[in-house]
Short mmCIF file of C-alpha atoms and ligand atoms in Angstrom, two decimals:
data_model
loop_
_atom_site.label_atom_id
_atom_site.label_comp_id
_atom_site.label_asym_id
_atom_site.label_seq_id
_atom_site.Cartn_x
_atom_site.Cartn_y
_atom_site.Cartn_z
CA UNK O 15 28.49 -15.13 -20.47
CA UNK O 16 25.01 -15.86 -19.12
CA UNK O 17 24.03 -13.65 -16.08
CA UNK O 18 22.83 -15.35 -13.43
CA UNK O 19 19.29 -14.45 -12.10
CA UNK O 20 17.97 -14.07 -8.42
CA UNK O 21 14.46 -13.87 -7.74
CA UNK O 22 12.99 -13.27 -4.94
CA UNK O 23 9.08 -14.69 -4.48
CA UNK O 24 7.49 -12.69 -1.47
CA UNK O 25 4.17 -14.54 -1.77
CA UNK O 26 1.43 -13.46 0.35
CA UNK O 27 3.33 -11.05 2.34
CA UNK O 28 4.77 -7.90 2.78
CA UNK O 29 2.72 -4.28 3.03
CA UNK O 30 3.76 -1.08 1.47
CA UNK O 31 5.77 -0.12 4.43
CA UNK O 32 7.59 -3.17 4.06
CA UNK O 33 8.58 -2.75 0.81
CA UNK O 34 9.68 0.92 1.72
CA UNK O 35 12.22 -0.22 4.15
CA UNK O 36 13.53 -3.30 2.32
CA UNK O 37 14.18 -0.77 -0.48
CA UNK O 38 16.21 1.55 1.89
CA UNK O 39 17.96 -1.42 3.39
CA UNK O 40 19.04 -2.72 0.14
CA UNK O 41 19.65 0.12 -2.13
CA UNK O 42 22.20 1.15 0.68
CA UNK O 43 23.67 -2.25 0.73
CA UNK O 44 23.93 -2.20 -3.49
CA UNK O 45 24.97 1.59 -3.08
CA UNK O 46 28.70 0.36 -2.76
CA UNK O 47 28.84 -2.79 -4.54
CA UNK O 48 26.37 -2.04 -7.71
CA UNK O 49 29.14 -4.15 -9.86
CA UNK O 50 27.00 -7.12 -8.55
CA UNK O 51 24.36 -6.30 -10.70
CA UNK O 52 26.51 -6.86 -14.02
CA UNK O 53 26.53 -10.25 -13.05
CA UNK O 54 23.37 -11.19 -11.25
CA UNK O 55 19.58 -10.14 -12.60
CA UNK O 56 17.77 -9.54 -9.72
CA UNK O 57 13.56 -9.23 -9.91
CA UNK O 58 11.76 -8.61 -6.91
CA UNK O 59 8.09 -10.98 -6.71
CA UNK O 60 5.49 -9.02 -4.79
CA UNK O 61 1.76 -9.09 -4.07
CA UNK O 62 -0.13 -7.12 -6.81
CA UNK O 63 -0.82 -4.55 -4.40
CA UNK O 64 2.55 -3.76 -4.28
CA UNK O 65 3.50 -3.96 -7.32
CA UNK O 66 3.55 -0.52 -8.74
CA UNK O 67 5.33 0.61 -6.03
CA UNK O 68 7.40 -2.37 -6.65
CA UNK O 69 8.48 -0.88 -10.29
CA UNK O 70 8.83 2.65 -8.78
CA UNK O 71 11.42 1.51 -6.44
CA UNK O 72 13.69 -0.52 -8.19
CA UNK O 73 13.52 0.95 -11.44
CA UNK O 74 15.72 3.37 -10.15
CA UNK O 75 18.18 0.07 -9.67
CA UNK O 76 17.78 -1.21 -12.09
CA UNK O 77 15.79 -4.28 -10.50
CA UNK O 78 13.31 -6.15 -12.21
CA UNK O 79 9.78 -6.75 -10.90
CA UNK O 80 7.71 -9.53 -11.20
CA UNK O 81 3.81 -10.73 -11.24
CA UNK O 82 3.69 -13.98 -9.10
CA UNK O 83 0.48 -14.77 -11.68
CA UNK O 84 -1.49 -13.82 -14.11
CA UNK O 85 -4.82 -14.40 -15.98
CA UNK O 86 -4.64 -16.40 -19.26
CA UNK O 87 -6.83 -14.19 -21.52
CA UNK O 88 -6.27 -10.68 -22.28
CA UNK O 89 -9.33 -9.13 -21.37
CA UNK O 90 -13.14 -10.13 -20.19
CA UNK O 91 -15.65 -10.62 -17.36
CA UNK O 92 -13.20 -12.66 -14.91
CA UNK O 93 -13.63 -10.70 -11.61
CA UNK O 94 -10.78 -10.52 -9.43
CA UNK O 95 -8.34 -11.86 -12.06
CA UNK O 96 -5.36 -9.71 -13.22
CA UNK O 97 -4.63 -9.48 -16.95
CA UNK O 98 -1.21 -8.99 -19.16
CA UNK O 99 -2.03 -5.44 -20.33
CA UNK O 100 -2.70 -4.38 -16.85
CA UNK O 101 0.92 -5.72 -15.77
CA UNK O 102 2.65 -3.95 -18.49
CA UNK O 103 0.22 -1.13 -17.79
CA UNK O 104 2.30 -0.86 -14.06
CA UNK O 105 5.64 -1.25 -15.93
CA UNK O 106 6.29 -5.15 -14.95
CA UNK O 107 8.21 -7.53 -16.85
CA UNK O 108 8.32 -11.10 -15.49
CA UNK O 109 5.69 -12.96 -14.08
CA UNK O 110 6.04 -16.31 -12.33
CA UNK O 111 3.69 -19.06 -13.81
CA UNK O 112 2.70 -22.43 -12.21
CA UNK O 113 4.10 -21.98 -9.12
CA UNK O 114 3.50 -25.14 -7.17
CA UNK O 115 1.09 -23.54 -4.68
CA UNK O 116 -1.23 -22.13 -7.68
CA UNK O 117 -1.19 -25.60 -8.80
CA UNK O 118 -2.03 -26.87 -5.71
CA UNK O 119 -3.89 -25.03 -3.95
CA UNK O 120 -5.60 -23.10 -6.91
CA UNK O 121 -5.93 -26.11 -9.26
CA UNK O 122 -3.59 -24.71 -12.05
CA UNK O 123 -3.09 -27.43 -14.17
CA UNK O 124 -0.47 -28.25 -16.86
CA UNK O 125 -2.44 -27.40 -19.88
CA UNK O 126 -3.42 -23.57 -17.89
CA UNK O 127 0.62 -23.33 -17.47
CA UNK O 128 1.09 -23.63 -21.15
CA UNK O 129 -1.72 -20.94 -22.20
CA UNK O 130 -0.55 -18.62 -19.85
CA UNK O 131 3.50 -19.18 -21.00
CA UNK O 132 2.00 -18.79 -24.66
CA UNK O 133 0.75 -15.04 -24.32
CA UNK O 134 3.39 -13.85 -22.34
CA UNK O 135 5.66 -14.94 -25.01
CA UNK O 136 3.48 -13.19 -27.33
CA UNK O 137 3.33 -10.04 -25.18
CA UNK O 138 6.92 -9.50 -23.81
CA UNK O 139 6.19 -10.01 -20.39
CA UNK O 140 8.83 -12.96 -19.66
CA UNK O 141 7.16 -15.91 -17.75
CA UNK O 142 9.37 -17.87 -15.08
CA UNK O 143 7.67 -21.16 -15.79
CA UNK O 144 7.92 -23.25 -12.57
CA UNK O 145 7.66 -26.84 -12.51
CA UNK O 146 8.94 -29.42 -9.48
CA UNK O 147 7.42 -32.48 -8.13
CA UNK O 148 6.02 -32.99 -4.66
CA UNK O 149 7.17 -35.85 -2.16
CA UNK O 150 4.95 -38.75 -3.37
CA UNK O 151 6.16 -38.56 -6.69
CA UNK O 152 9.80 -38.24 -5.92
CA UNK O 153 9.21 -41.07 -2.86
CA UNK O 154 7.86 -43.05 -6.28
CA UNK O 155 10.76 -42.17 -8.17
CA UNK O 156 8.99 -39.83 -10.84
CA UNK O 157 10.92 -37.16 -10.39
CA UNK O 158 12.24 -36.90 -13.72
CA UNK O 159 8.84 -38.00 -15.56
CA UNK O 160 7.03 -35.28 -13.65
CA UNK O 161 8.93 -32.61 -14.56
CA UNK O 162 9.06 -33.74 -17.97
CA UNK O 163 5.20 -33.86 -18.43
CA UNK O 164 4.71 -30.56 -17.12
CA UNK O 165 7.94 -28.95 -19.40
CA UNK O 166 6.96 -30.52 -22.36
CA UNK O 167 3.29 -29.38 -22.03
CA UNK O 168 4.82 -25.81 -22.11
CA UNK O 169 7.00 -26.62 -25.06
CA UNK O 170 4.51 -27.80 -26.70
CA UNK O 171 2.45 -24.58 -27.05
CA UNK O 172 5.22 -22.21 -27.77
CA UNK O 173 7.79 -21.75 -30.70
CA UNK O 174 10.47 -19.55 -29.72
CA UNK O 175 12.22 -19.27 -26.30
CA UNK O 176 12.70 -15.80 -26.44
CA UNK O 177 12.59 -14.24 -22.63
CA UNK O 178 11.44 -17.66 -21.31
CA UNK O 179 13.07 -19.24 -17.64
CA UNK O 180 12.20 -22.33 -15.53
CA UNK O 181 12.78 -22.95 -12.51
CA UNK O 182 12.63 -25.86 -11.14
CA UNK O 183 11.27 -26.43 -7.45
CA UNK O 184 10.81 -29.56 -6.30
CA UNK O 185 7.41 -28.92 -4.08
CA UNK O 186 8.75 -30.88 -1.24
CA UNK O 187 11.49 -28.44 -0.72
CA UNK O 188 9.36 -25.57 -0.89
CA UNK O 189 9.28 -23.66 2.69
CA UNK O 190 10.30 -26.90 4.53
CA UNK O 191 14.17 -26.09 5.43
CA UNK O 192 14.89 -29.31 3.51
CA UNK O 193 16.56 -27.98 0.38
CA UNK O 194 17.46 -30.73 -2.76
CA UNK O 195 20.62 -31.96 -3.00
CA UNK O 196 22.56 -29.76 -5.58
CA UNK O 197 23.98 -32.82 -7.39
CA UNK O 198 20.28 -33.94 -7.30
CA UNK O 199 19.15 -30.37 -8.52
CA UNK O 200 22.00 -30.41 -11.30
CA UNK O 201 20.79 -33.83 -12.81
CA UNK O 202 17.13 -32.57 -13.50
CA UNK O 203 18.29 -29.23 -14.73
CA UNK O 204 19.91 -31.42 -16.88
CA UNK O 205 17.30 -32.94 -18.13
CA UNK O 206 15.39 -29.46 -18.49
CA UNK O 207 18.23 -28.01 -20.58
CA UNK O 208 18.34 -31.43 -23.16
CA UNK O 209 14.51 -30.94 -23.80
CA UNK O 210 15.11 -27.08 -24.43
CA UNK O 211 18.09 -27.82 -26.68
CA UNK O 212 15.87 -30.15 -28.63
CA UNK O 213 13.30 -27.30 -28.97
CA UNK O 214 14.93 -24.59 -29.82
CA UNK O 215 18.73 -25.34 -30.88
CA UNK O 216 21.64 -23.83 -29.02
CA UNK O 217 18.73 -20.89 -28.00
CA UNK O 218 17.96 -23.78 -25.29
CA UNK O 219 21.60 -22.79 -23.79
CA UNK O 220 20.43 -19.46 -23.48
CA UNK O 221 17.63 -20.26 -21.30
CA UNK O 222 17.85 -19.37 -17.13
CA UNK O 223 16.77 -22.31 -15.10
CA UNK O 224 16.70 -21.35 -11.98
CA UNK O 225 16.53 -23.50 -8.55
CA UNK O 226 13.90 -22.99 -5.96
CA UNK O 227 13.07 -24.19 -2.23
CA UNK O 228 14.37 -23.76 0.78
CA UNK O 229 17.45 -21.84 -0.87
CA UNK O 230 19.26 -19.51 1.55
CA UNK O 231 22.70 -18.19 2.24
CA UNK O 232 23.96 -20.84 3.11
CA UNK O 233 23.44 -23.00 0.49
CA UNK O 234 23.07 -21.17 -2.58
CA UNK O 235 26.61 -21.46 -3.56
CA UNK O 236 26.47 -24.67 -3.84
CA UNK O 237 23.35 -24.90 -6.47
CA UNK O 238 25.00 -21.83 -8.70
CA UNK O 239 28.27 -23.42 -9.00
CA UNK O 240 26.30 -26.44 -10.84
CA UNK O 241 26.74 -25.91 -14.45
CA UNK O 242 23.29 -26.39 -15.83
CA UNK O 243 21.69 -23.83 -12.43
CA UNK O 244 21.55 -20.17 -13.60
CA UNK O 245 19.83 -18.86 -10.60
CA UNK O 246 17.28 -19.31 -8.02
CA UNK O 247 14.22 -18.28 -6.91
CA UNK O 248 14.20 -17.81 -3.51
CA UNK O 249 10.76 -17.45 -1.09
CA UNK O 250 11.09 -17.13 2.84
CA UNK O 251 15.11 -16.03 2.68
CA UNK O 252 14.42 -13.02 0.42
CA UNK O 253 12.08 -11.38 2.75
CA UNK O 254 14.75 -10.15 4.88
CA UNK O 255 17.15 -7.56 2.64
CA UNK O 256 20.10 -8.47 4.54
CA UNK O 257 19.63 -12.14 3.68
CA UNK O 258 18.45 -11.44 0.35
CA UNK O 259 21.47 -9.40 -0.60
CA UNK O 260 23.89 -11.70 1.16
CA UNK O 261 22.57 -14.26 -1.60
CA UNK O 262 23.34 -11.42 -4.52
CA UNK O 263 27.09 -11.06 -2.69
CA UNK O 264 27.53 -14.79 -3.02
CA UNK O 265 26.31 -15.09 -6.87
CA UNK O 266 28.69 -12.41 -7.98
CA UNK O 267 31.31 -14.32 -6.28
CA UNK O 268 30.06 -17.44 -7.37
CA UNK O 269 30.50 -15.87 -11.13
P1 PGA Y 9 11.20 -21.12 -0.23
O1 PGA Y 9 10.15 -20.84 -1.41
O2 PGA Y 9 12.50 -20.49 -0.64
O3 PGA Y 9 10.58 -20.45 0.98
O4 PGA Y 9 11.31 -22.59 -0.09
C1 PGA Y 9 10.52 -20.92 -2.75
C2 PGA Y 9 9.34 -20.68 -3.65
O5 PGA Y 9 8.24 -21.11 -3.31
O6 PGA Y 9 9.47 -20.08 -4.71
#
């Protein structure tokens, strides 16, 4: 059976003292209860600064950690930009792509998605594609066209799934307290896994899309016991450890 998959997205936050005493928090919370982990794939999302620390830490747990970005080329005169070798160079193995903020607020667009889901694919680092659309295009009722043109420009540029995940986060969720509606959530992840399927054969089933915004303890049971949501990735309610493994408890149960 699928694992499910919890990731947490720190953003812009969190120093190295931080991520010291989240670690000591929630390594003694796991210390009991590591039979969660044989269910659940957790992979922590910090700054780059942290990082390296990041893989230092929960190695040792056997947690993943994750780039939130990365640069599309492999090497070159692109100051300030981080490259693929340099993340596997530090030991990481995910990175998040096309987040909605890097789309928004760093003009990402579809076709710079699919070139950056194209060499991570060719360079084992697995991508967590993100796509979701914001509140004028679900208030129009493109919701399912959105997400669609920004999948299939992915799909396009790739030919095996390999360690590929989506998740899907509608924007207008995203940090707002105002989470989707599972049922909602479970109709477009739907629609995700059909367009996967038709890709790449029953290797679309084995594909993690994962929910994101505003998911918190609260409410996550109710988007992992949809059948087509493997996961979520999870921003302001994975800063705190408690919180964060409160989320892990409720997956394994969920299982
Ligand atoms: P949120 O963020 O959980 O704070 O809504 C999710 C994300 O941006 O990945």
């Amino acid at each position: 059976m699928k694992k499910k998959v919890l990731v947490a997205n720190w953003k812009m936050n969190k120093l190295t003292k931080d991520l010291h005493s989240f670690f000591e928090i929630f390594s003694e919370k796991l210390k009991s209860r590591s039979q969660f982990l044989s269910h659940t794939d957790v992979i922590i999302a910090p700054s780059y600064t942290l990082l390296m620390a990041s893989v230092q830490l929960f190695r040792s747990l056997d947690i993943g950690t994750s780039a939130q970005n990365v640069h599309h080329l492999l090497t070159g005169a692109f100051t300030g930009e981080i490259s693929l070798p340099m993340l596997k160079d530090l030991g990481v193995s995910y990175t998040l792509i096309g987040h909605s903020e890097r789309r928004q607020y760093f003009n990402e667009t579809d076709e710079l998605v699919a070139a950056k889901t194209k060499i991570c694919l060719e360079h084992a680092i697995a991508p967590i594609v993100c796509v979701g659309e914001n509140k004028g295009e679900r208030d129009r009722g493109e919701t399912k066209s959105v997400v669609l043109r920004q999948l299939k420009a992915v799909l396009n540029s790739i030919d095996k799934s390999n360690s590929l995940m989506i998740a899907y986060e509608p924007v207008w969720a995203i940090g707002t307290g105002v989470s989707a509606n599972p049922k909602e959530a479970q109709e477009v992840h739907l629609l995700i896994r059909n367009c996967l399927v038709e890709k790449f054969g029953s290797a679309g089933r084995n594909v993690s899309i994962l929910y994101g915004g505003s998911v918190t303890k609260e409410n996550i049971g109710s988007f992992l016991n949809q059948s087509d949501i493997d996961g979520a990735l999870i921003g302001g309610a994975s800063l705190d450890p408690l919180s964060f493994f409160s989320m892990l408890e409720l997956a394994a149960l969920n299982d």
